[in-house]
CSV table of C-alpha atoms and ligand atoms in Angstrom, one decimal:
chain,number,residue,atom,x,y,z
A,1,MET,CA,0.0,0.3,-0.4
A,2,PRO,CA,1.5,3.3,-0.5
A,3,THR,CA,2.3,5.5,2.1
A,4,ALA,CA,3.1,9.0,2.9
A,5,VAL,CA,5.3,10.4,5.5
A,6,LEU,CA,4.8,13.7,7.2
A,7,LYS,CA,7.0,16.5,8.3
A,8,SER,CA,6.7,17.4,11.9
A,9,PRO,CA,2.9,16.8,12.6
A,10,PRO,CA,0.9,18.7,14.9
A,11,ALA,CA,-0.2,16.8,17.9
A,12,GLY,CA,-3.1,14.2,17.3
A,13,MET,CA,-1.8,13.4,13.6
A,14,PRO,CA,0.0,10.4,13.0
A,15,THR,CA,3.5,10.5,11.5
A,16,SER,CA,2.6,8.4,8.6
A,17,ILE,CA,-0.8,7.7,6.4
A,18,VAL,CA,-1.4,4.7,4.4
A,19,LEU,CA,-3.0,5.4,1.2
A,20,THR,CA,-5.7,3.7,-1.2
A,21,ASP,CA,-4.8,3.3,-5.0
A,22,ARG,CA,-7.5,6.0,-5.5
A,23,THR,CA,-6.1,9.1,-7.1
A,24,ARG,CA,-7.3,12.2,-8.6
A,25,VAL,CA,-4.9,14.2,-10.7
A,26,GLY,CA,-5.0,17.5,-11.1
A,27,GLY,CA,-3.4,20.8,-12.8
A,28,GLU,CA,-0.9,21.5,-10.0
A,29,GLY,CA,-0.3,17.7,-8.5
A,30,THR,CA,-2.2,14.2,-7.5
A,31,VAL,CA,-4.7,13.8,-4.6
A,32,HIS,CA,-4.3,10.6,-2.8
A,33,PHE,CA,-6.9,9.4,0.2
A,34,SER,CA,-5.8,7.6,3.3
A,35,THR,CA,-7.4,4.1,4.2
A,36,ASP,CA,-9.1,5.5,7.1
A,37,GLY,CA,-11.1,7.7,5.4
A,38,LYS,CA,-9.9,10.8,7.5
A,39,TYR,CA,-7.4,12.5,5.3
A,40,ALA,CA,-6.4,13.6,1.9
A,41,ILE,CA,-2.8,14.4,0.5
A,42,LYS,CA,-2.2,16.5,-2.4
A,43,VAL,CA,1.6,16.0,-4.1
A,44,TYR,CA,2.5,18.6,-6.4
A,45,HIS,CA,3.6,17.6,-9.7
A,46,GLY,CA,8.1,17.8,-9.8
A,47,THR,CA,9.4,19.1,-6.7
A,48,PRO,CA,8.5,22.8,-6.0
A,49,VAL,CA,10.5,23.3,-3.0
A,50,GLU,CA,9.5,27.2,-2.7
A,51,ARG,CA,6.1,26.0,-2.5
A,52,GLU,CA,6.9,24.5,1.1
A,53,LYS,CA,7.8,27.8,2.6
A,54,LEU,CA,4.3,29.5,1.4
A,55,LEU,CA,2.7,26.1,2.7
A,56,GLY,CA,3.9,26.9,6.0
A,57,TYR,CA,2.5,30.5,6.1
A,58,VAL,CA,-1.0,28.7,5.1
A,59,MET,CA,-0.6,26.5,7.7
A,60,THR,CA,0.1,29.2,10.3
A,61,ILE,CA,-2.6,31.3,9.1
A,62,PHE,CA,-5.4,28.5,9.4
A,63,ARG,CA,-4.2,26.9,12.4
A,64,THR,CA,-6.9,28.7,14.6
A,65,ILE,CA,-10.0,28.6,13.1
A,66,PRO,CA,-13.3,28.5,15.1
A,67,ARG,CA,-15.1,25.1,15.1
A,68,ASP,CA,-17.9,26.7,13.2
A,69,GLN,CA,-16.3,27.7,10.4
A,70,GLU,CA,-13.9,24.3,10.0
A,71,ARG,CA,-16.6,22.9,8.1
A,72,TYR,CA,-16.1,25.2,4.8
A,73,ILE,CA,-12.5,24.9,4.1
A,74,LEU,CA,-9.7,22.3,4.0
A,75,PRO,CA,-6.6,24.0,5.1
A,76,PRO,CA,-3.1,22.3,4.9
A,77,LEU,CA,-2.5,20.5,8.5
A,78,ALA,CA,1.0,19.1,7.7
A,79,LEU,CA,3.6,19.1,5.0
A,80,VAL,CA,4.5,15.9,3.4
A,81,GLN,CA,8.1,14.7,3.6
A,82,SER,CA,8.0,11.7,1.2
A,83,LEU,CA,5.5,8.9,-0.7
A,84,ASN,CA,6.4,5.7,-1.0
A,85,GLY,CA,10.2,6.6,0.5
A,86,LYS,CA,10.5,9.3,-2.3
A,87,PRO,CA,11.1,13.0,-1.2
A,88,CYS,CA,8.2,14.9,-2.4
A,89,VAL,CA,6.3,18.6,-1.8
A,90,GLY,CA,2.9,18.2,-0.5
A,91,PHE,CA,0.3,18.8,2.5
A,92,VAL,CA,-2.0,16.6,4.2
A,93,MET,CA,-5.6,17.8,4.2
A,94,ARG,CA,-9.3,16.4,6.0
A,95,ARG,CA,-11.2,14.5,3.8
A,96,VAL,CA,-14.7,15.2,2.5
A,97,GLU,CA,-17.0,12.4,2.9
A,98,ASP,CA,-18.0,10.8,-0.3
A,99,ARG,CA,-21.4,12.2,-0.4
A,100,TYR,CA,-19.8,15.3,-1.5
A,101,ARG,CA,-20.1,16.4,-5.4
A,102,GLU,CA,-18.3,19.2,-7.3
A,103,LEU,CA,-20.5,22.2,-7.3
A,104,VAL,CA,-20.7,22.1,-11.2
A,105,ASP,CA,-22.5,19.1,-11.2
A,106,PHE,CA,-25.8,21.0,-9.7
A,107,VAL,CA,-25.5,24.4,-11.2
A,108,LEU,CA,-24.3,24.2,-14.5
A,109,HIS,CA,-27.4,24.8,-16.4
A,110,PRO,CA,-31.0,24.3,-15.5
A,111,ALA,CA,-31.0,20.7,-16.6
A,112,ALA,CA,-28.4,20.0,-13.9
A,113,ALA,CA,-31.1,21.7,-11.2
A,114,ALA,CA,-33.8,19.9,-12.9
A,115,ALA,CA,-32.8,16.4,-12.2
A,116,GLN,CA,-32.1,17.8,-8.5
A,117,PHE,CA,-35.7,18.8,-8.5
A,118,LYS,CA,-37.0,15.6,-9.3
A,119,GLN,CA,-35.2,13.9,-6.4
A,120,GLY,CA,-36.9,16.1,-4.2
A,121,ARG,CA,-34.6,19.0,-3.8
A,122,THR,CA,-36.0,22.7,-4.1
A,123,TRP,CA,-34.7,25.7,-4.5
A,124,ALA,CA,-34.3,26.5,-1.0
A,125,ASP,CA,-31.5,24.1,-0.8
A,126,TYR,CA,-29.8,26.0,-3.4
A,127,LEU,CA,-30.1,29.0,-1.4
A,128,LYS,CA,-28.5,27.2,1.3
A,129,LEU,CA,-25.6,26.1,-1.0
A,130,ALA,CA,-25.0,29.6,-2.3
A,131,ARG,CA,-24.8,30.7,1.8
A,132,SER,CA,-22.5,28.2,2.4
A,133,ILE,CA,-20.0,29.4,-0.3
A,134,SER,CA,-20.1,33.0,1.1
A,135,SER,CA,-19.4,31.4,4.3
A,136,ALA,CA,-16.3,29.7,3.0
A,137,LEU,CA,-15.3,33.3,1.4
A,138,VAL,CA,-15.9,34.9,4.8
A,139,VAL,CA,-13.4,32.7,6.6
A,140,LEU,CA,-10.6,33.4,3.9
A,141,HIS,CA,-11.5,36.8,4.0
A,142,GLY,CA,-11.4,37.0,7.7
A,143,LYS,CA,-8.0,35.9,7.9
A,144,GLY,CA,-6.9,38.5,5.4
A,145,CYS,CA,-6.4,36.2,2.4
A,146,ALA,CA,-8.0,36.0,-0.8
A,147,HIS,CA,-8.6,32.9,-3.0
A,148,SER,CA,-7.9,34.1,-6.2
A,149,ASP,CA,-9.7,31.2,-8.2
A,150,ILE,CA,-13.1,31.1,-7.4
A,151,HIS,CA,-15.3,28.7,-9.5
A,152,PHE,CA,-17.8,25.6,-9.5
A,153,SER,CA,-15.4,23.1,-9.3
A,154,ASN,CA,-13.7,24.3,-6.6
A,155,PHE,CA,-16.3,24.0,-4.2
A,156,LEU,CA,-17.4,20.5,-3.4
A,157,ALA,CA,-21.5,20.4,-2.2
A,158,ASP,CA,-24.4,18.2,-0.9
A,159,LEU,CA,-27.5,19.5,-1.6
A,160,ARG,CA,-29.1,17.6,0.8
A,161,ASP,CA,-28.2,20.1,3.7
A,162,GLY,CA,-27.1,22.6,1.5
A,163,SER,CA,-23.4,22.5,3.0
A,164,ALA,CA,-20.5,23.6,0.6
A,165,VAL,CA,-16.6,23.0,1.0
A,166,MET,CA,-13.9,25.0,-0.6
A,167,LEU,CA,-11.0,23.4,-2.3
A,168,GLU,CA,-7.6,24.7,-3.1
A,169,VAL,CA,-6.8,26.9,0.1
A,170,ASP,CA,-3.3,26.1,-0.6
A,171,GLY,CA,-3.4,28.6,-3.1
A,172,VAL,CA,-4.8,31.6,-1.0
A,173,VAL,CA,-3.2,35.1,-1.8
A,174,VAL,CA,-1.9,37.6,0.8
A,175,PRO,CA,-0.7,41.0,-0.6
A,176,GLY,CA,2.8,41.4,0.2
A,177,PHE,CA,2.8,37.4,1.3
A,178,LEU,CA,1.4,34.8,-0.8
A,179,PRO,CA,1.4,35.7,-4.3
A,180,ALA,CA,-1.5,34.4,-6.7
A,181,GLN,CA,-0.7,31.0,-8.4
A,182,VAL,CA,-3.2,31.3,-10.6
A,183,ALA,CA,-5.4,34.2,-12.5
A,184,GLY,CA,-8.9,32.3,-12.1
A,185,MET,CA,-11.1,30.5,-14.2
A,186,ALA,CA,-13.0,32.3,-17.0
A,187,GLY,CA,-16.3,33.4,-16.8
A,188,PHE,CA,-15.4,34.2,-12.6
A,189,MET,CA,-12.7,36.4,-13.1
A,190,ALA,CA,-13.1,40.0,-12.4
A,191,PRO,CA,-13.2,42.3,-15.4
A,192,GLU,CA,-9.8,44.4,-14.7
A,193,ILE,CA,-7.9,40.9,-14.4
A,194,VAL,CA,-9.0,39.8,-17.8
A,195,HIS,CA,-8.8,43.3,-19.4
A,196,ARG,CA,-5.8,44.7,-17.5
A,197,LYS,CA,-4.1,41.9,-15.7
A,198,ALA,CA,-4.8,43.7,-12.5
A,199,ARG,CA,-3.6,40.7,-9.4
A,200,PRO,CA,-6.2,38.9,-7.7
A,201,ASP,CA,-7.1,39.9,-4.3
A,202,GLU,CA,-10.0,40.1,-2.0
A,203,ARG,CA,-11.9,42.8,-4.2
A,204,THR,CA,-11.7,40.6,-7.6
A,205,ASP,CA,-12.7,38.0,-5.1
A,206,ARG,CA,-16.1,39.5,-4.5
A,207,HIS,CA,-16.9,39.8,-8.3
A,208,SER,CA,-16.3,36.1,-8.5
A,209,LEU,CA,-18.1,35.3,-5.5
A,210,ALA,CA,-21.2,37.3,-7.0
A,211,VAL,CA,-20.8,35.4,-10.0
A,212,LEU,CA,-20.9,31.9,-8.0
A,213,VAL,CA,-23.6,33.0,-5.8
A,214,LEU,CA,-25.8,33.9,-8.9
A,215,HIS,CA,-24.7,31.1,-10.7
A,216,THR,CA,-25.8,28.6,-8.0
A,217,LEU,CA,-29.3,30.6,-7.5
A,218,LEU,CA,-30.2,30.9,-11.5
A,219,PHE,CA,-28.2,28.2,-12.8
A,220,ARG,CA,-26.4,30.8,-15.5
A,221,ASN,CA,-23.5,33.0,-15.7
A,222,ALA,CA,-25.0,36.5,-15.2
A,223,MET,CA,-22.0,38.2,-17.0
A,224,GLN,CA,-22.3,35.8,-19.6
A,225,PRO,CA,-21.4,38.0,-23.1
A,226,LEU,CA,-24.1,37.1,-25.7
A,227,ILE,CA,-22.6,38.6,-28.8
A,228,ASP,CA,-19.4,39.1,-30.5
A,229,TYR,CA,-16.8,41.8,-30.1
A,230,ALA,CA,-14.4,40.3,-32.4
A,231,THR,CA,-13.7,38.2,-35.6
A,232,ASP,CA,-11.2,36.0,-33.6
A,233,PRO,CA,-13.0,34.5,-30.7
A,234,GLU,CA,-10.5,34.5,-28.2
A,235,THR,CA,-10.3,38.4,-28.6
A,236,SER,CA,-14.1,38.4,-28.3
A,237,GLU,CA,-14.6,36.3,-25.4
A,238,GLN,CA,-11.4,38.7,-23.8
A,239,LEU,CA,-13.3,41.7,-24.4
A,240,GLY,CA,-16.8,40.2,-23.4
A,241,TRP,CA,-15.6,39.6,-19.8
A,242,GLY,CA,-13.2,42.1,-19.8
A,243,GLU,CA,-13.2,45.6,-21.4
A,244,MET,CA,-17.0,45.2,-22.2
A,245,ALA,CA,-18.3,43.3,-19.2
A,246,LEU,CA,-21.9,44.0,-18.9
A,247,PHE,CA,-24.6,42.3,-16.7
A,248,SER,CA,-26.8,40.5,-18.4
A,249,GLU,CA,-29.8,42.2,-17.0
A,250,HIS,CA,-28.7,45.7,-16.9
A,251,PRO,CA,-31.9,47.8,-17.2
A,252,ALA,CA,-30.5,50.4,-19.8
A,253,ASP,CA,-28.2,47.7,-21.8
A,254,ARG,CA,-29.7,44.6,-23.7
A,255,ARG,CA,-26.8,43.2,-25.3
A,256,HIS,CA,-26.4,40.4,-23.0
A,257,ARG,CA,-29.8,39.7,-22.2
A,258,PRO,CA,-31.1,36.1,-22.6
A,259,LYS,CA,-33.7,35.5,-24.8
A,260,ALA,CA,-35.9,33.4,-22.7
A,261,LEU,CA,-35.2,35.7,-19.6
A,262,GLY,CA,-38.2,35.7,-17.1
A,263,VAL,CA,-39.8,33.0,-18.6
A,264,PRO,CA,-40.9,30.1,-16.3
A,265,LEU,CA,-37.6,27.8,-15.5
A,266,PHE,CA,-39.9,25.0,-16.6
A,267,SER,CA,-40.9,26.2,-19.9
A,268,ARG,CA,-37.6,26.1,-21.3
A,269,GLY,CA,-37.1,29.9,-19.8
A,270,CYS,CA,-34.2,31.5,-17.7
A,271,LEU,CA,-34.4,32.6,-14.5
A,272,SER,CA,-34.1,36.4,-13.7
A,273,TYR,CA,-32.3,38.1,-10.8
A,274,THR,CA,-35.8,40.0,-10.0
A,275,MET,CA,-36.9,36.6,-8.3
A,276,LEU,CA,-34.6,37.3,-5.6
A,277,THR,CA,-35.1,39.1,-2.3
A,278,GLU,CA,-34.9,42.6,-2.3
A,279,GLU,CA,-31.8,42.7,-0.2
A,280,LEU,CA,-30.3,39.7,-2.8
A,281,ARG,CA,-30.8,42.2,-5.8
A,282,ARG,CA,-29.9,45.0,-4.0
A,283,LEU,CA,-26.4,43.1,-4.0
A,284,THR,CA,-26.4,42.2,-7.0
A,285,ASP,CA,-27.2,45.7,-8.5
A,286,GLN,CA,-24.1,46.5,-6.2
A,287,ALA,CA,-21.9,43.9,-7.7
A,288,PHE,CA,-22.3,44.2,-11.3
A,289,MET,CA,-23.2,47.4,-12.1
A,290,ALA,CA,-22.1,50.2,-9.3
A,291,GLY,CA,-18.9,48.2,-8.7
A,292,LEU,CA,-18.3,46.3,-11.7
A,293,ARG,CA,-15.6,48.8,-12.4
A,294,VAL,CA,-15.1,49.9,-8.7
A,295,PRO,CA,-14.0,47.2,-6.8
A,296,ASP,CA,-14.2,48.5,-3.6
A,297,ASP,CA,-18.0,49.0,-4.1
A,298,ARG,CA,-18.3,45.2,-4.6
A,299,PRO,CA,-20.6,43.8,-1.7
A,300,THR,CA,-18.5,41.7,0.5
A,301,SER,CA,-18.7,38.2,1.4
A,302,ARG,CA,-20.4,38.8,4.6
A,303,ASP,CA,-22.7,41.3,3.0
A,304,TRP,CA,-23.7,38.0,0.6
A,305,GLU,CA,-23.8,35.6,3.5
A,306,ARG,CA,-25.8,37.5,5.8
A,307,ALA,CA,-28.3,38.2,3.0
A,308,LEU,CA,-28.5,34.6,1.7
A,309,ALA,CA,-28.8,33.7,5.4
A,310,CYS,CA,-32.0,35.6,6.2
A,311,ALA,CA,-33.6,35.0,2.5
A,312,ILE,CA,-34.7,31.8,3.9
A,313,ASP,CA,-37.4,33.5,5.8
A,314,GLU,CA,-39.0,35.0,2.6
A,315,LEU,CA,-39.6,31.7,0.7
A,316,TRP,CA,-43.1,30.5,-0.3
A,317,PRO,CA,-44.4,27.3,-1.8
A,318,CYS,CA,-45.9,26.8,-5.3
A,319,THR,CA,-48.7,24.8,-4.8
A,320,ARG,CA,-48.9,23.4,-8.6
A,321,CYS,CA,-44.7,22.7,-8.9
A,322,ARG,CA,-44.0,22.4,-5.1
A,323,GLN,CA,-40.7,24.7,-5.8
A,324,TRP,CA,-40.0,27.1,-3.1
A,325,PHE,CA,-39.2,31.0,-4.1
A,326,PRO,CA,-38.8,34.6,-2.6
A,327,TYR,CA,-42.7,35.8,-2.1
A,328,PRO,CA,-42.7,38.6,-4.7
A,329,HIS,CA,-44.4,41.0,-2.0
A,330,TRP,CA,-43.2,43.6,-4.0
A,331,LEU,CA,-45.4,43.5,-7.5
A,332,VAL,CA,-48.2,45.1,-7.3
A,333,PRO,CA,-51.1,44.0,-7.8
A,334,ALA,CA,-50.8,40.8,-6.4
A,335,GLU,CA,-52.1,39.1,-9.6
A,336,ARG,CA,-48.9,39.8,-11.3
A,337,ARG,CA,-47.3,37.4,-8.3
A,338,THR,CA,-46.5,34.2,-10.1
A,339,CYS,CA,-43.9,31.1,-9.8
A,340,PRO,CA,-40.9,31.8,-11.2
A,341,PHE,CA,-40.4,27.9,-12.2
A,342,CYS,CA,-44.1,26.8,-13.4
A,343,GLY,CA,-45.4,30.1,-14.0
A,344,MET,CA,-48.7,29.6,-11.8
A,345,ARG,CA,-50.4,32.5,-10.2
A,346,ILE,CA,-49.8,32.6,-6.3
A,347,SER,CA,-53.1,31.7,-5.1
A,348,PRO,CA,-54.9,33.8,-2.2
A,349,PRO,CA,-54.8,34.2,0.2
A,350,ALA,CA,-51.5,36.2,0.3
A,351,PRO,CA,-49.1,35.4,3.0
A,352,VAL,CA,-48.4,37.6,5.9
A,353,VAL,CA,-45.1,39.8,5.1
A,354,LEU,CA,-43.2,41.6,8.2
A,355,ARG,CA,-40.8,44.0,8.2
A,356,LEU,CA,-38.2,43.7,11.2
A,357,LEU,CA,-36.8,46.6,13.4
A,358,GLU,CA,-34.3,47.0,15.8
A,359,GLU,CA,-34.1,48.9,18.9
A,360,ARG,CA,-31.0,51.6,18.9
A,361,GLY,CA,-30.5,52.9,21.9
A,362,LYS,CA,-32.6,55.2,23.6
A,363,THR,CA,-33.7,56.8,19.9
A,364,GLY,CA,-36.2,54.1,19.3
A,365,PHE,CA,-36.4,51.5,16.9
A,366,TYR,CA,-34.8,51.6,13.1
A,367,THR,CA,-36.0,49.5,10.4
A,368,THR,CA,-33.6,46.6,9.0
A,369,HIS,CA,-33.7,45.0,5.4
A,370,ARG,CA,-35.3,41.8,6.8
A,371,ARG,CA,-38.8,40.6,6.1
A,372,VAL,CA,-40.2,37.9,7.3
A,373,VAL,CA,-43.2,35.8,4.7
A,374,LEU,CA,-45.6,33.6,7.0
A,375,GLY,CA,-48.4,31.4,5.7
A,376,SER,CA,-50.7,28.9,7.3
A,377,GLY,CA,-48.6,26.8,9.8
A,378,PHE,CA,-45.4,28.6,9.3
A,379,ARG,CA,-43.1,29.1,12.6
A,380,LEU,CA,-41.6,32.7,13.9
A,381,TYR,CA,-38.5,31.3,15.1
A,382,ALA,CA,-36.4,32.5,18.3
A,383,ASP,CA,-33.5,33.5,16.0
A,384,VAL,CA,-36.1,36.1,14.2
A,385,VAL,CA,-36.7,37.9,17.1
A,386,ASP,CA,-33.4,38.0,18.9
A,387,PRO,CA,-31.3,40.9,17.2
A,388,SER,CA,-28.2,39.2,17.7
A,389,ARG,CA,-29.0,36.5,15.5
A,390,VAL,CA,-29.4,35.4,11.6
A,391,PRO,CA,-31.1,32.6,11.0
A,392,PRO,CA,-28.6,29.4,11.3
A,393,PRO,CA,-27.5,26.9,8.8
A,394,SER,CA,-30.3,24.6,9.9
A,395,ARG,CA,-33.4,25.3,12.5
A,396,GLN,CA,-33.5,21.8,13.6
A,397,GLN,CA,-32.9,22.7,17.1
A,398,GLU,CA,-34.0,26.3,17.1
A,399,GLY,CA,-37.1,26.7,19.0
A,400,HIS,CA,-39.9,29.4,17.7
A,401,VAL,CA,-41.8,32.0,19.5
A,402,ALA,CA,-45.1,31.7,17.4
A,403,HIS,CA,-46.8,30.5,14.5
A,404,VAL,CA,-49.4,31.5,11.8
A,405,GLU,CA,-53.1,30.3,11.3
A,406,TRP,CA,-55.7,31.3,8.7
A,407,ASP,CA,-59.0,32.2,10.5
A,408,ARG,CA,-61.7,31.0,7.8
A,409,VAL,CA,-64.3,32.6,9.5
A,410,ARG,CA,-63.1,36.0,9.7
A,411,CYS,CA,-60.8,35.3,6.7
A,412,THR,CA,-57.8,36.9,8.5
A,413,TRP,CA,-54.4,35.6,9.9
A,414,ARG,CA,-53.7,34.9,13.2
A,415,LEU,CA,-50.4,35.3,14.7
A,416,VAL,CA,-50.3,32.7,17.9
A,417,ASN,CA,-48.2,32.8,20.8
A,418,ASP,CA,-46.0,29.4,21.2
A,419,ASN,CA,-43.4,30.8,23.4
A,420,ALA,CA,-42.8,34.3,24.0
A,421,GLY,CA,-43.8,36.3,27.5
A,422,VAL,CA,-46.5,38.4,25.7
A,423,ILE,CA,-46.9,39.5,22.3
A,424,THR,CA,-48.7,42.7,21.5
A,425,SER,CA,-49.9,44.8,18.9
A,426,SER,CA,-50.9,48.2,18.2
A,427,VAL,CA,-52.3,49.6,15.3
A,428,ASP,CA,-54.0,53.1,15.2
A,429,GLY,CA,-54.2,53.3,18.8
A,430,ALA,CA,-55.9,49.9,18.9
A,431,ARG,CA,-54.1,47.0,21.0
A,432,GLN,CA,-54.0,43.5,21.1
A,433,GLU,CA,-52.3,41.0,23.6
A,434,ALA,CA,-51.7,37.6,23.2
A,435,ARG,CA,-50.3,35.6,26.3
A,436,ARG,CA,-49.0,32.1,25.5
A,437,GLY,CA,-51.7,29.7,24.1
A,438,SER,CA,-53.3,32.5,22.9
A,439,SER,CA,-53.4,34.5,19.5
A,440,ILE,CA,-54.0,38.3,18.2
A,441,VAL,CA,-55.4,39.2,14.8
A,442,VAL,CA,-52.4,40.1,12.4
A,443,GLU,CA,-53.5,43.5,10.7
A,444,GLN,CA,-51.9,45.6,8.1
A,445,GLY,CA,-49.7,48.3,9.7
A,446,ALA,CA,-49.8,46.5,13.2
A,447,GLN,CA,-46.5,47.1,15.3
A,448,ILE,CA,-45.8,43.7,17.0
A,449,HIS,CA,-43.8,43.6,19.8
A,450,PHE,CA,-42.2,40.3,21.3
A,451,GLY,CA,-41.1,41.9,24.5
A,452,PRO,CA,-38.3,43.6,25.9
A,453,GLY,CA,-35.1,43.6,23.9
A,454,ALA,CA,-36.2,41.7,21.2
A,455,ARG,CA,-36.8,42.9,17.2
A,456,MET,CA,-40.2,44.3,17.0
A,457,ALA,CA,-42.1,43.6,13.5
A,458,LEU,CA,-44.1,45.8,11.4
A,459,VAL,CA,-46.9,44.1,9.5
A,460,VAL,CA,-46.6,45.2,5.6
A,461,GLN,CA,-49.0,42.6,4.7
A,462,ALA,CA,-51.6,40.7,6.1
A,463,GLY,CA,-53.4,38.9,3.6
A,464,ALA,CA,-56.5,39.2,1.1
B,1,LIG,ZN1,-44.9,26.4,-9.8
């Protein structure tokens, strides 16, 4: 059996690792897997000794990362000294379980997603996946590093729980310390890299992240050039992704607009970013319009992580195709609200839409970008009213403070207090109160309080 010997491994790691015969050959090196299923080893082609020093830096950077962040990345844990007795340059990392597949298999085109939908996955799972991808970048950027090669083959994903793991952390960039090993993948590189050969850094990562997040949500590259810019295909590509880079849904310039944009996905259509929550649309505009040529203006990985986490509270199920998507409460009249997947008009009653407010010192409450959409049986989770929290990656362990029910007799929504102290609601001087087990009528324009220190909710839509 092939065996790798490690160079002074940290406590808790073996000094040598027995490997299976299975390997994965990449551009930079070959990845081997340990027989105990715990580790993977990357051995670089040739013996690039200068790489060892860089790996040493990377190991120091990621030696201490919080436990809840470990799952998103695979940092080098120790250097490899030899493989089968032969000196080599490489490192050992945690091995990802076999249930993970390359992200590209799920998001490359609508057919890839449709195959997943047939197996019971929904767009909500893709939303979680996009969040995990952003979280991986938050870990890297939080350490002052950039990835420089963000694309859909450098993430492993499991759609069943929406988890994603970032690969190629050994190639991270730290300005002044670690130079970029690669420029990135066509289609994901920031325009200034394509056009002016700018160096990859955290700000170019922000562009690549926006492209990857949108690709995960819309199953297409939102920056795909759709016209020729030169007779030579290579020059045309260079211009289309670089100097002439243009958001496919730019409101004033329709050169890159897909023909079937906004047609329901299941009718051979093409999802539009206008199906996304207001906050995700705002970040997309910021990334692909205001920040397209002003890298400092692009949203950060943390901005994306937060907006994607909160978007989970705005989802609504289609009664026909069973897909989940952000409820388009901003479309007026309500008859314009349709399912972006099958085109079915969303049937009444319209759900409750709350806007969350937070207390700021003695000055009172201020509005946040967060909204919560609630239909029959939907729960209002404890994290929603806690001003220090965003929705956790999984709510299996999360308690709830209330739920919503449709009152068939009065044709109104009711908010039932399941676990809060006292819920109060006030509008135009009229006040309602619900202790545990009792409920209030959800009224348009009402302010709902969940107790001292909690977020407050403003009812922006109450059915009809
Ligand atoms: Zn539908």
